[in-house]
PDB file of C-alpha atoms in Angstrom:
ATOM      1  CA  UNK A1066       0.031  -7.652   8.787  1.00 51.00           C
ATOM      2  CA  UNK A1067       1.562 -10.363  11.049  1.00 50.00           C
ATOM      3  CA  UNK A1068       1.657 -10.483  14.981  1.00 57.00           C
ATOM      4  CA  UNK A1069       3.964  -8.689  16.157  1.00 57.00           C
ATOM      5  CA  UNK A1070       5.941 -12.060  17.744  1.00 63.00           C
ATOM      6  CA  UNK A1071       5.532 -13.248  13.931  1.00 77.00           C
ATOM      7  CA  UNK A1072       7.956 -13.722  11.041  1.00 85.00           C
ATOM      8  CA  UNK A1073       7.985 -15.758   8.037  1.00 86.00           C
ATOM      9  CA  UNK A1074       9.223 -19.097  10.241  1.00 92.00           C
ATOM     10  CA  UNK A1075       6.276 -19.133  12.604  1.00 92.00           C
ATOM     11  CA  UNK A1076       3.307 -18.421   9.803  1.00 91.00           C
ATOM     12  CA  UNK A1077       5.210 -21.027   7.904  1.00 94.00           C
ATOM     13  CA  UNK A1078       5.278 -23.651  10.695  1.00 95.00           C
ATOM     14  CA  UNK A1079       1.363 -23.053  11.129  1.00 92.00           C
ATOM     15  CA  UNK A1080       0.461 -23.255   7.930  1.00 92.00           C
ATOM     16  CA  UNK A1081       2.568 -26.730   7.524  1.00 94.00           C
ATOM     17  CA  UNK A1082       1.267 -28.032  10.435  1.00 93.00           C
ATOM     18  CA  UNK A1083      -1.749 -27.744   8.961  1.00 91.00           C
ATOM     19  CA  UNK A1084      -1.281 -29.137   5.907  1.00 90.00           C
ATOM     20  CA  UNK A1085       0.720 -32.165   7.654  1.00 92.00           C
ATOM     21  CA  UNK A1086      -2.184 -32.718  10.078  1.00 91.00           C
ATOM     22  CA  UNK A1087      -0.026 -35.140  12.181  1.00 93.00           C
ATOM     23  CA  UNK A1088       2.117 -36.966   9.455  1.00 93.00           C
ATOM     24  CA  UNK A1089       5.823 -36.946   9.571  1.00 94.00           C
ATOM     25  CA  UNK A1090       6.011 -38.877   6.510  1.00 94.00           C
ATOM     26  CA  UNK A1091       8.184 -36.593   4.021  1.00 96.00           C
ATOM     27  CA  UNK A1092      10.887 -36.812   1.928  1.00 97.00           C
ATOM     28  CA  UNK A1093      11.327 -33.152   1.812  1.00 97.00           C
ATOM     29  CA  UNK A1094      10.615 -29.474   2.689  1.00 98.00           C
ATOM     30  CA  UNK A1095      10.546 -26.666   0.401  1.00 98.00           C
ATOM     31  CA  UNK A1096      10.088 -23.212   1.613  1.00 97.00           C
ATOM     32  CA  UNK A1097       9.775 -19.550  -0.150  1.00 96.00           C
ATOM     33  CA  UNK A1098       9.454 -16.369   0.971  1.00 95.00           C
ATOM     34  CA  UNK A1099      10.862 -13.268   0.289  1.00 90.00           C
ATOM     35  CA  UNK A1100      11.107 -11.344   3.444  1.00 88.00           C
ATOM     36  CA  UNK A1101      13.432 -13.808   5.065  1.00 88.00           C
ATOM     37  CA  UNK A1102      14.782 -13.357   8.965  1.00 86.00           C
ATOM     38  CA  UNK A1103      18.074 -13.349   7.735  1.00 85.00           C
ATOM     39  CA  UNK A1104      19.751 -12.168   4.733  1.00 82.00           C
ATOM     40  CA  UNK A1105      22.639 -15.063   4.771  1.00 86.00           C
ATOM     41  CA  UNK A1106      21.468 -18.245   6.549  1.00 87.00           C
ATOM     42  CA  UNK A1107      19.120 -20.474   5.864  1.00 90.00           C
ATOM     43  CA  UNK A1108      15.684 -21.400   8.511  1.00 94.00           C
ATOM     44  CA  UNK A1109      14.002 -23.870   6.713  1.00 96.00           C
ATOM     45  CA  UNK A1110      16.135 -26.664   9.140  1.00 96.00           C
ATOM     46  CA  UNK A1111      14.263 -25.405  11.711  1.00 96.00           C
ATOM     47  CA  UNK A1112      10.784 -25.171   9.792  1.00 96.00           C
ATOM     48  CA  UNK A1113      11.560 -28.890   9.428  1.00 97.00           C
ATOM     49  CA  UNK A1114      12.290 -29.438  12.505  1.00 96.00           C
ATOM     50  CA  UNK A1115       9.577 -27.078  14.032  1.00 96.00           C
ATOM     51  CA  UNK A1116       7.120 -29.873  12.160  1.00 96.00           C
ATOM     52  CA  UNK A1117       8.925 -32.910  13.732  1.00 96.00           C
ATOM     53  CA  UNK A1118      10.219 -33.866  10.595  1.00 96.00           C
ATOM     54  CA  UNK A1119      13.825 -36.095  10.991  1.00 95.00           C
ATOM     55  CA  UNK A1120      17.112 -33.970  10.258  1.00 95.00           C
ATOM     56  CA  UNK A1121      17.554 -36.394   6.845  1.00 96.00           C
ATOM     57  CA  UNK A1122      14.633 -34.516   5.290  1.00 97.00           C
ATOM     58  CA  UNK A1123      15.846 -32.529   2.114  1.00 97.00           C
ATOM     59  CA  UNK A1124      15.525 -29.164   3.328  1.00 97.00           C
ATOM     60  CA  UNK A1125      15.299 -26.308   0.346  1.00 96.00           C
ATOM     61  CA  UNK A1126      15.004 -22.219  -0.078  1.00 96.00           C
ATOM     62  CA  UNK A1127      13.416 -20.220  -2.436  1.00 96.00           C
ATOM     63  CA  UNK A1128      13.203 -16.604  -2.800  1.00 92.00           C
ATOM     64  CA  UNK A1129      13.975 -13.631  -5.080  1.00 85.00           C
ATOM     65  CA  UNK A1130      10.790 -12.711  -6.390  1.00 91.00           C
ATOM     66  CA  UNK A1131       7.129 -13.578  -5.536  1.00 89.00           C
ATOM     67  CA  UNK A1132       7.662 -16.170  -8.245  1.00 93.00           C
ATOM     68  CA  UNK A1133       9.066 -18.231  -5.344  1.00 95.00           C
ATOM     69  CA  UNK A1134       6.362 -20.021  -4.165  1.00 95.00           C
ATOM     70  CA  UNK A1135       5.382 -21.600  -7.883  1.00 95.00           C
ATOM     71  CA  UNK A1136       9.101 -22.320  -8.213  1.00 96.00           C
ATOM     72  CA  UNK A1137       8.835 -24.614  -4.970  1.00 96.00           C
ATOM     73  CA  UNK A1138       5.683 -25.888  -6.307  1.00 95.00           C
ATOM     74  CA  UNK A1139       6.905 -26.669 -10.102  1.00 96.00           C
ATOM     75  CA  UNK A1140      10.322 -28.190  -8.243  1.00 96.00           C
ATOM     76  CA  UNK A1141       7.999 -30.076  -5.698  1.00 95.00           C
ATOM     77  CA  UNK A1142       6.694 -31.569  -8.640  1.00 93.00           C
ATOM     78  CA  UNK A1143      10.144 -32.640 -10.072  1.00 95.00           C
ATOM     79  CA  UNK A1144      11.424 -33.809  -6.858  1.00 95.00           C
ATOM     80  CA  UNK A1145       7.670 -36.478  -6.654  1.00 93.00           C
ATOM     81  CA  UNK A1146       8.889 -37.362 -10.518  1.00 91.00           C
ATOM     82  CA  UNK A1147      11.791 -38.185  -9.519  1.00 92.00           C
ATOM     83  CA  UNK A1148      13.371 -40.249  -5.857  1.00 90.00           C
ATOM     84  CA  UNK A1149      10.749 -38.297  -3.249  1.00 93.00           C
ATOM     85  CA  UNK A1150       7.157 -39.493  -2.088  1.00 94.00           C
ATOM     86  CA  UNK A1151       6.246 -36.416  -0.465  1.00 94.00           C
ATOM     87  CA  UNK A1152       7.127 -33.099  -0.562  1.00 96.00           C
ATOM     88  CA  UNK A1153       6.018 -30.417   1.759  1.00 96.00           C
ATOM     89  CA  UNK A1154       5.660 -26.933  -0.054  1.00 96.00           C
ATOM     90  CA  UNK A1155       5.248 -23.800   2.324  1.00 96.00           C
ATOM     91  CA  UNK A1156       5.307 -20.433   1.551  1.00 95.00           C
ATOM     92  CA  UNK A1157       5.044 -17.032   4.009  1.00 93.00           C
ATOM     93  CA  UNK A1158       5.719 -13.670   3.886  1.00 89.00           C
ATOM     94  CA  UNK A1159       6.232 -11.096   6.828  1.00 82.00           C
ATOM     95  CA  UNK A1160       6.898  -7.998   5.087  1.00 75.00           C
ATOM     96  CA  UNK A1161       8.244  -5.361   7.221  1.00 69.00           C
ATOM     97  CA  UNK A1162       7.616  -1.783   4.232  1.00 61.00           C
ATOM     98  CA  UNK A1163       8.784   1.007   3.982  1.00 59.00           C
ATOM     99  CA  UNK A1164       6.438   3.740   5.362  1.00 63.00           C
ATOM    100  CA  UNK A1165       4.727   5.390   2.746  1.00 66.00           C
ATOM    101  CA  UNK A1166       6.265   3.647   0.388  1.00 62.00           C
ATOM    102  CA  UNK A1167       3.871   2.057  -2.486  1.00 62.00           C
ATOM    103  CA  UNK A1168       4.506  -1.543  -1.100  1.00 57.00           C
ATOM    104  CA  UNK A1169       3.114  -0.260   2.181  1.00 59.00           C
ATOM    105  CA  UNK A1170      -0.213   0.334   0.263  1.00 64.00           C
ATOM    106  CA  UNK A1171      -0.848  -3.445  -1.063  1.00 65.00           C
ATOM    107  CA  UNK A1172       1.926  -5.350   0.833  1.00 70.00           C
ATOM    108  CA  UNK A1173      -0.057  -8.215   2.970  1.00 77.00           C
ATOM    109  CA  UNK A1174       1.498 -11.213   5.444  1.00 81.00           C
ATOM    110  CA  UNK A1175       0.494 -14.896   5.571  1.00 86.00           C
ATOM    111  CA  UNK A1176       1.451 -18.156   4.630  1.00 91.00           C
ATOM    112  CA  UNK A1177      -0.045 -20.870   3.066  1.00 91.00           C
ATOM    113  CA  UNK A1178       1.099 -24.966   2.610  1.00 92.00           C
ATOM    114  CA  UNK A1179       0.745 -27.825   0.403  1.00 90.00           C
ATOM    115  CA  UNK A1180       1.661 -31.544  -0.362  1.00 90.00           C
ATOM    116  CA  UNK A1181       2.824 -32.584  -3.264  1.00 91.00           C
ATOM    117  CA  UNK A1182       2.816 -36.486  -3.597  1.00 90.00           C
ATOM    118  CA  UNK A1183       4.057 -39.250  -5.828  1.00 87.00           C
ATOM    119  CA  UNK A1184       1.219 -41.159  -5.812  1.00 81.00           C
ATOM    120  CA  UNK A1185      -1.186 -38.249  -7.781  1.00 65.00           C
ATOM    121  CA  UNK A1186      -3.535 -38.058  -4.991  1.00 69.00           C
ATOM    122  CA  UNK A1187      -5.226 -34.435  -4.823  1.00 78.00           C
ATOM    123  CA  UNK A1188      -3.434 -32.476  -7.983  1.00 85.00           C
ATOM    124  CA  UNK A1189      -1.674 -34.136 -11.257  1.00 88.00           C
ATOM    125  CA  UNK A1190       0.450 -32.394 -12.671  1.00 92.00           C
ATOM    126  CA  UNK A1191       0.055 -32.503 -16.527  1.00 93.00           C
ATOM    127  CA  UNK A1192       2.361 -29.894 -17.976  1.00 96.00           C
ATOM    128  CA  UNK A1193       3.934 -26.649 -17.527  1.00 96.00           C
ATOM    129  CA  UNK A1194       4.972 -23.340 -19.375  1.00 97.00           C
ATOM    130  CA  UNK A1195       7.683 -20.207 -18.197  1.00 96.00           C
ATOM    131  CA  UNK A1196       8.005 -17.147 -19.571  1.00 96.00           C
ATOM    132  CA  UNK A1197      11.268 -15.310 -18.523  1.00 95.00           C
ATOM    133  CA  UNK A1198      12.199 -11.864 -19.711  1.00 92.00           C
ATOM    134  CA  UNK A1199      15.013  -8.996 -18.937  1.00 91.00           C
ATOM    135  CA  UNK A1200      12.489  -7.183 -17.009  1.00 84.00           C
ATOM    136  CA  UNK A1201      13.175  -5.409 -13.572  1.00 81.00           C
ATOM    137  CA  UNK A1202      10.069  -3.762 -12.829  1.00 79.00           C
ATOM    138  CA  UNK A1203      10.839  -4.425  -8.864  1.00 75.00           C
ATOM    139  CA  UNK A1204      14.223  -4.390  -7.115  1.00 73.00           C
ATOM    140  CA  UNK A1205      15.645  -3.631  -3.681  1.00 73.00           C
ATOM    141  CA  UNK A1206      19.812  -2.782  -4.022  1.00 75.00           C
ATOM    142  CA  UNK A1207      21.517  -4.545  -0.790  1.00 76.00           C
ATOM    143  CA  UNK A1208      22.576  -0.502   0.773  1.00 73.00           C
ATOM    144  CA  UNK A1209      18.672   0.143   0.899  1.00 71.00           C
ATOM    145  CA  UNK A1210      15.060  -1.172   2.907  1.00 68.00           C
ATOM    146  CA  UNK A1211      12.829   0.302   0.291  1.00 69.00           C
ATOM    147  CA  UNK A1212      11.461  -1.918  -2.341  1.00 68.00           C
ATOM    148  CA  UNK A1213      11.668   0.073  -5.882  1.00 68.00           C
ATOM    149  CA  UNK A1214       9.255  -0.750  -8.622  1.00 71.00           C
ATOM    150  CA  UNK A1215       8.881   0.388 -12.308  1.00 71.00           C
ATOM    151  CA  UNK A1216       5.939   2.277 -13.565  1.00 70.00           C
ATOM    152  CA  UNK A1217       2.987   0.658 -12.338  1.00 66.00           C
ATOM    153  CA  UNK A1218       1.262   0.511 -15.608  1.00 70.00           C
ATOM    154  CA  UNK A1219       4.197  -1.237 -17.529  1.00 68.00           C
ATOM    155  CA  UNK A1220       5.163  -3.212 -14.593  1.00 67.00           C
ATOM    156  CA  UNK A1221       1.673  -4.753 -14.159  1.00 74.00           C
ATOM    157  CA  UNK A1222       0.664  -4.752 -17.744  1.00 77.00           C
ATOM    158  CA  UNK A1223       3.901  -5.410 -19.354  1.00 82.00           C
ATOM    159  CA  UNK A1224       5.503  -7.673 -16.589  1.00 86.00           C
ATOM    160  CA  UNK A1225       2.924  -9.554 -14.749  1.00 88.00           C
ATOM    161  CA  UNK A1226      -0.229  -9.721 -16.732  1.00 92.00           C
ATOM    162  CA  UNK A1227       1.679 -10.259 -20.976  1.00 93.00           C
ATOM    163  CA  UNK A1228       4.455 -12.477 -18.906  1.00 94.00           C
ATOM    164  CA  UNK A1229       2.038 -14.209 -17.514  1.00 94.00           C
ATOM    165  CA  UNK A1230      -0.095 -14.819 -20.089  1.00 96.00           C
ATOM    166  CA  UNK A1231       2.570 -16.432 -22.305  1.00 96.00           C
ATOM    167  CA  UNK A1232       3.263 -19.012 -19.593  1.00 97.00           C
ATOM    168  CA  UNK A1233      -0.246 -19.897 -19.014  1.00 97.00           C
ATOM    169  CA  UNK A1234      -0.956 -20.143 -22.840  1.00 97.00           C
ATOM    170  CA  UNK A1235       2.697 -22.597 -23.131  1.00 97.00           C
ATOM    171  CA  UNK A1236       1.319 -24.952 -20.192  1.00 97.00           C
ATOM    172  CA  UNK A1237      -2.294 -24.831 -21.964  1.00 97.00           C
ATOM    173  CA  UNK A1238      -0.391 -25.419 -25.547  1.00 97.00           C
ATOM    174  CA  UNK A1239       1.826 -28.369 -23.881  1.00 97.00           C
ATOM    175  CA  UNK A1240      -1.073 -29.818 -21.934  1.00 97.00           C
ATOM    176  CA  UNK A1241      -3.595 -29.467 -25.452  1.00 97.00           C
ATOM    177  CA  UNK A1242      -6.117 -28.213 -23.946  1.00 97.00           C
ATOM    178  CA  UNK A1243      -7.889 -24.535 -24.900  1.00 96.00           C
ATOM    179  CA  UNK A1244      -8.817 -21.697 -22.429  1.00 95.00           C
ATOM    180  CA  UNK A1245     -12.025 -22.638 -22.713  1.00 95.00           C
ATOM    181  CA  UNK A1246     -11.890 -26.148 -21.395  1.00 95.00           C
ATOM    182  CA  UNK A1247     -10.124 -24.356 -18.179  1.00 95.00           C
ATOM    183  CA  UNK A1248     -12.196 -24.557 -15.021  1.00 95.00           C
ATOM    184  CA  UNK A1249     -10.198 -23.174 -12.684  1.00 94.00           C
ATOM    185  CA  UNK A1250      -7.528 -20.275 -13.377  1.00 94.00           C
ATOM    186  CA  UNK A1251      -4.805 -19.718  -9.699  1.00 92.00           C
ATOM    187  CA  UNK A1252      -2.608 -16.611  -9.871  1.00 90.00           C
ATOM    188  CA  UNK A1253      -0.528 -14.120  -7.942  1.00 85.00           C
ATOM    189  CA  UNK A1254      -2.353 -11.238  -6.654  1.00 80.00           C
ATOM    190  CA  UNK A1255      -0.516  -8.224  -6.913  1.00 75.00           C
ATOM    191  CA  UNK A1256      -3.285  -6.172  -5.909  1.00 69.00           C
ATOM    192  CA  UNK A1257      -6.937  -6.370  -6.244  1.00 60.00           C
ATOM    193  CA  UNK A1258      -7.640  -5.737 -10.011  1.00 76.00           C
ATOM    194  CA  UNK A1259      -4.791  -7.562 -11.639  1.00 80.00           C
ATOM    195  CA  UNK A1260      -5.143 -11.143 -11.673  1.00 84.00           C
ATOM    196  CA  UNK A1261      -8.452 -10.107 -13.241  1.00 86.00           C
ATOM    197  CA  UNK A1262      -7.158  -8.529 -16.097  1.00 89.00           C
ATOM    198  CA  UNK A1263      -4.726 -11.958 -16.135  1.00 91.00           C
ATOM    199  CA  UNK A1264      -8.012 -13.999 -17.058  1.00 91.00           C
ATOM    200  CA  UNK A1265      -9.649 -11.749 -19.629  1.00 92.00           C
ATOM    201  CA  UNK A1266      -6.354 -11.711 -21.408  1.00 93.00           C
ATOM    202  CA  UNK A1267      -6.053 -15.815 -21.435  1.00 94.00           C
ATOM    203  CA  UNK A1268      -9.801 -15.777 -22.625  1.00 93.00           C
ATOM    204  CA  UNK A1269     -11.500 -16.983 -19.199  1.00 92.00           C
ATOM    205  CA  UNK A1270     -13.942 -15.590 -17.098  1.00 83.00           C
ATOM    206  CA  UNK A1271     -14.425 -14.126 -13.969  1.00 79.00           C
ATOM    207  CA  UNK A1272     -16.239 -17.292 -13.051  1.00 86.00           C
ATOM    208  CA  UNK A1273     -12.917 -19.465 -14.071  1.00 91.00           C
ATOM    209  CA  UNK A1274     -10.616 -17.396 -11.627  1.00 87.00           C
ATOM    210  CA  UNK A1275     -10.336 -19.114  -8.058  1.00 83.00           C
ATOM    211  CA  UNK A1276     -10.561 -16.735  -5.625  1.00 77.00           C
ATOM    212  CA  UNK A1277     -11.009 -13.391  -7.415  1.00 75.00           C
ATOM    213  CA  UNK A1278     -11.159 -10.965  -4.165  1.00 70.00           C
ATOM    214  CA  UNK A1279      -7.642 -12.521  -3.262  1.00 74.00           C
ATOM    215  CA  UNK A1280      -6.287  -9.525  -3.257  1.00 65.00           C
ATOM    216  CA  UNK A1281      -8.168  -7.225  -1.873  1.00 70.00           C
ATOM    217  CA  UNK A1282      -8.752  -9.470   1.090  1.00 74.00           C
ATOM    218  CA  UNK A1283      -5.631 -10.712   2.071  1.00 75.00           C
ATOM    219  CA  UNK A1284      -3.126  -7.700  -0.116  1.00 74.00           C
ATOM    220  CA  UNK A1285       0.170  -8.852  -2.328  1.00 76.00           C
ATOM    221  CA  UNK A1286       1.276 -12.066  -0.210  1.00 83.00           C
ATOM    222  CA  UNK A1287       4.079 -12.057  -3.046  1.00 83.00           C
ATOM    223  CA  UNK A1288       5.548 -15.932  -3.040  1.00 89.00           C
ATOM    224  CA  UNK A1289       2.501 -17.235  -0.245  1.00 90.00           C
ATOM    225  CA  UNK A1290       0.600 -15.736  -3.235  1.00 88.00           C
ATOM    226  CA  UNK A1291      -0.549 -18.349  -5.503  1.00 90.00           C
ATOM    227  CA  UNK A1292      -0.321 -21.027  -2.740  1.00 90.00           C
ATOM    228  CA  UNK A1293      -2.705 -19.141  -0.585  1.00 88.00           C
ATOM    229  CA  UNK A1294      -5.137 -18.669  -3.407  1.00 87.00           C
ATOM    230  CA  UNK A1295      -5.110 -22.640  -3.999  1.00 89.00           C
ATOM    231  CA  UNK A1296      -5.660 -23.547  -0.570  1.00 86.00           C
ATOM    232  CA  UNK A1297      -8.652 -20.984  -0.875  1.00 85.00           C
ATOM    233  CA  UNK A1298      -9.810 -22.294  -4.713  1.00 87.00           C
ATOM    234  CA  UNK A1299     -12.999 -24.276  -4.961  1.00 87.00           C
ATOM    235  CA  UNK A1300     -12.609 -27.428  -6.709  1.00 89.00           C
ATOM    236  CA  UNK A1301     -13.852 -31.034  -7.618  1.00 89.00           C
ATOM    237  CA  UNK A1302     -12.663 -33.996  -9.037  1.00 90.00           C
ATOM    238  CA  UNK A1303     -12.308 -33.508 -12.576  1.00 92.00           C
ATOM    239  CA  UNK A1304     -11.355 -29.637 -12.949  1.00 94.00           C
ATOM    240  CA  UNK A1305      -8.876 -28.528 -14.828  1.00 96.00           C
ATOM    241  CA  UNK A1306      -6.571 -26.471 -13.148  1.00 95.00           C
ATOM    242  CA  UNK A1307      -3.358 -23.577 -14.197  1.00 96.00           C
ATOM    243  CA  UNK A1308      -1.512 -22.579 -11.189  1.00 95.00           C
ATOM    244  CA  UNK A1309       0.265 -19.566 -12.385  1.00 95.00           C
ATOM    245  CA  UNK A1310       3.025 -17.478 -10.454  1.00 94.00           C
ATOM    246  CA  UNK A1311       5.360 -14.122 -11.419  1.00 93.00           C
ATOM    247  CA  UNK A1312       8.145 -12.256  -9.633  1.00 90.00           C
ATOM    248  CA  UNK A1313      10.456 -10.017 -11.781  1.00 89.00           C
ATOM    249  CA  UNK A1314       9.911 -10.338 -15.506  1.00 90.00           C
ATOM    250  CA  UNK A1315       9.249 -14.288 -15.019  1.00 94.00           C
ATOM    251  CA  UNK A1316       6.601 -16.653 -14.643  1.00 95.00           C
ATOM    252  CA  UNK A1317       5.718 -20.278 -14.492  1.00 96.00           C
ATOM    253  CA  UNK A1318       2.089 -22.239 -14.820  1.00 97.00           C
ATOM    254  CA  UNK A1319       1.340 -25.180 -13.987  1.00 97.00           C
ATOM    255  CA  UNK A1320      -1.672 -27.287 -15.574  1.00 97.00           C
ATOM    256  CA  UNK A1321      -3.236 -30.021 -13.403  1.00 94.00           C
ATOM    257  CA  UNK A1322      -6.112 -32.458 -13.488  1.00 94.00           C
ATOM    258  CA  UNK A1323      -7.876 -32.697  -9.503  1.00 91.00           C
ATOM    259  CA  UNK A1324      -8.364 -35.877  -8.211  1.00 87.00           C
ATOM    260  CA  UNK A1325      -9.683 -34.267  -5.802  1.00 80.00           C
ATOM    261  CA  UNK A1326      -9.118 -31.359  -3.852  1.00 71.00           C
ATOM    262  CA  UNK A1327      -5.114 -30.675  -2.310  1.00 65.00           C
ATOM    263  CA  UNK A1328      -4.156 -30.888   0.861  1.00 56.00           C
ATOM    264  CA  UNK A1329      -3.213 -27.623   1.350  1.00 55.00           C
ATOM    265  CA  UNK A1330      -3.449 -25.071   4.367  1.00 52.00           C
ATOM    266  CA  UNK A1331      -3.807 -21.172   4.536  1.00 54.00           C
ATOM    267  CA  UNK A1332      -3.163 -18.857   7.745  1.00 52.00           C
ATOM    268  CA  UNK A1333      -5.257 -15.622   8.283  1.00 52.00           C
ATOM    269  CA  UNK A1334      -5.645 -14.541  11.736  1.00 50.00           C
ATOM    270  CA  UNK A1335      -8.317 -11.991  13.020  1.00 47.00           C
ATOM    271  CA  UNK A1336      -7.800  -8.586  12.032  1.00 50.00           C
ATOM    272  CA  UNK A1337      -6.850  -5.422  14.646  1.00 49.00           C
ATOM    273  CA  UNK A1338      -7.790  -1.961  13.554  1.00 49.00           C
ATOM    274  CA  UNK A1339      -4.206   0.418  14.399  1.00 40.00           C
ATOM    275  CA  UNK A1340      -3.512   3.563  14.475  1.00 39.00           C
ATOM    276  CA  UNK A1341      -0.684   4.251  12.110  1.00 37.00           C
ATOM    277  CA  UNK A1342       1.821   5.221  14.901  1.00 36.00           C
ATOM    278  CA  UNK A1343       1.023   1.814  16.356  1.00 45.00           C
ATOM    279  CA  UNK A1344       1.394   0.218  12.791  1.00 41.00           C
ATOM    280  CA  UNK A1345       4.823   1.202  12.194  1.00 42.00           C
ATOM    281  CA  UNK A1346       5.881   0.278  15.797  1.00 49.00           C
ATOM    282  CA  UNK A1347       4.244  -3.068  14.611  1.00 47.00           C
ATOM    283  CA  UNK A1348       5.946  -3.511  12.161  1.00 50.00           C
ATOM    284  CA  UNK A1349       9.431  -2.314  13.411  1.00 55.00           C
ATOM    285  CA  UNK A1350       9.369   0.658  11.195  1.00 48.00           C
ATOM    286  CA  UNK A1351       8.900   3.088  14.153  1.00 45.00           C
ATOM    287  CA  UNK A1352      12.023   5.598  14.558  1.00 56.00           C
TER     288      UNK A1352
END
């Protein structure tokens, strides 16, 4: 989990800093998260300015789902098509569960950055594919601080790993190329087994997904998900590349040719063994 002094601001602003190492020289910041320190308001002004960035850089949210963080990416990737240079994509997550709940079990805190730039440099985009369907296999109603999901076997299955799939296979279809010329495969982790059974039902290997033990490692970093997997991803000029994300009966993928390898940044801290009295009062769940 994070520090205690953490939230989803101050991983964010590491992580960026990172990724930044120094420059100043963007046209805009994009952040998602989904545990954010207020419910009405936005931070990412002071993310921006946390990174010495000038108050007439585009400043943008993104939330909802764990989808969030490919949504920032995929609109990062707009915004360089269109009248921006550079856009700074960060995502972080803070989570603050239930106790007991089933999110307590997987739910894991980081963030994780990356710049997306005009000029190609790093990642090129080549195409992209969404699947979105009426599902609601997770949900939290605005009277209540429990996050309620589905049946885990239809909401993994059925939501992320078949919703998925159809958006990788539409970015593959748009981009012509097969599974099998894929060299790299990035996806949300919701725990440690999924994003494995994502790959075998695209038709790649265990050898094509980046990072496999994503999960496990670091738990569900929900919209830090994908980006924290891609700053983690070993690649070479040449690869080809799917970025894939999901959140909520919805996914987007993103197919890319590397240049060579992103700029992109990923916070994990040491770890510190609690007790789970000392957890909760971590983690403000403590009555």
């Amino acid at each position: 989990m994070q520090a205690k002094d953490d939230d989803p601001t101050t991983l964010a602003t590491r992580a960026g800093r990172a990724a930044l190492d120094g420059r100043t020289d963007v046209d805009a910041v994009f952040f998602a998260t989904t545990t954010p320190v207020y419910e009405y308001g936005s931070v990412t002004p002071f993310l921006a300015d946390s990174l010495g960035l000038d108050d007439d850089t585009h400043v943008q949210t993104f939330g909802e789902s764990a989808r969030a963080g490919t949504a920032a990416l995929r609109a990062a990737g707009n915004a360089v098509d269109g009248d921006s240079d550079t856009v700074l994509v960060v995502a972080a997550e803070a989570p603050s569960p239930a106790p007991r709940s089933d999110w307590e079990k997987v739910a894991g805190a980081g963030a994780s950055a990356a710049l997306v730039e005009s000029d190609g440099e790093g990642l090129e985009r080549v195409a992209a594919g969404t699947c979105a369907r009426p599902l609601l296999d997770e949900w939290q109603a605005p009277d209540s601080d429990t996050l309620s999901t589905a049946d885990d076997r239809f909401a993994r299955n059925i939501g992320y790993v078949e919703t998925s799939q159809q958006a990788i296979e539409r970015a593959l279809d748009a981009a012509d190329w097969s599974a099998e010329s894929l060299d790299a495969l990035v996806a949300t982790h919701p725990n440690g087994k999924f994003a494995g059974r994502l790959a075998g039902a695209v038709g790649v290997g265990d050898d094509v997904l980046a990072t496999p033990a994503f999960g496990r490692e670091y738990g569900n970093l929900r919209a830090a998900s994908a980006l924290g997997s891609l700053a983690l991803a070993d690649l070479t000029a040449g690869d080809r590349l799917v970025v894939a994300g999901y959140g909520v009966g919805t996914a987007d993928a993103l197919a890319y040719e590397v240049s060579e390898p992103p700029a992109a940044a990923s916070v994990a801290d040491e770890s510190t063994d609690l007790d789970y009295v000392d957890y909760l009062d971590h983690v403000d769940q403590l009555e």
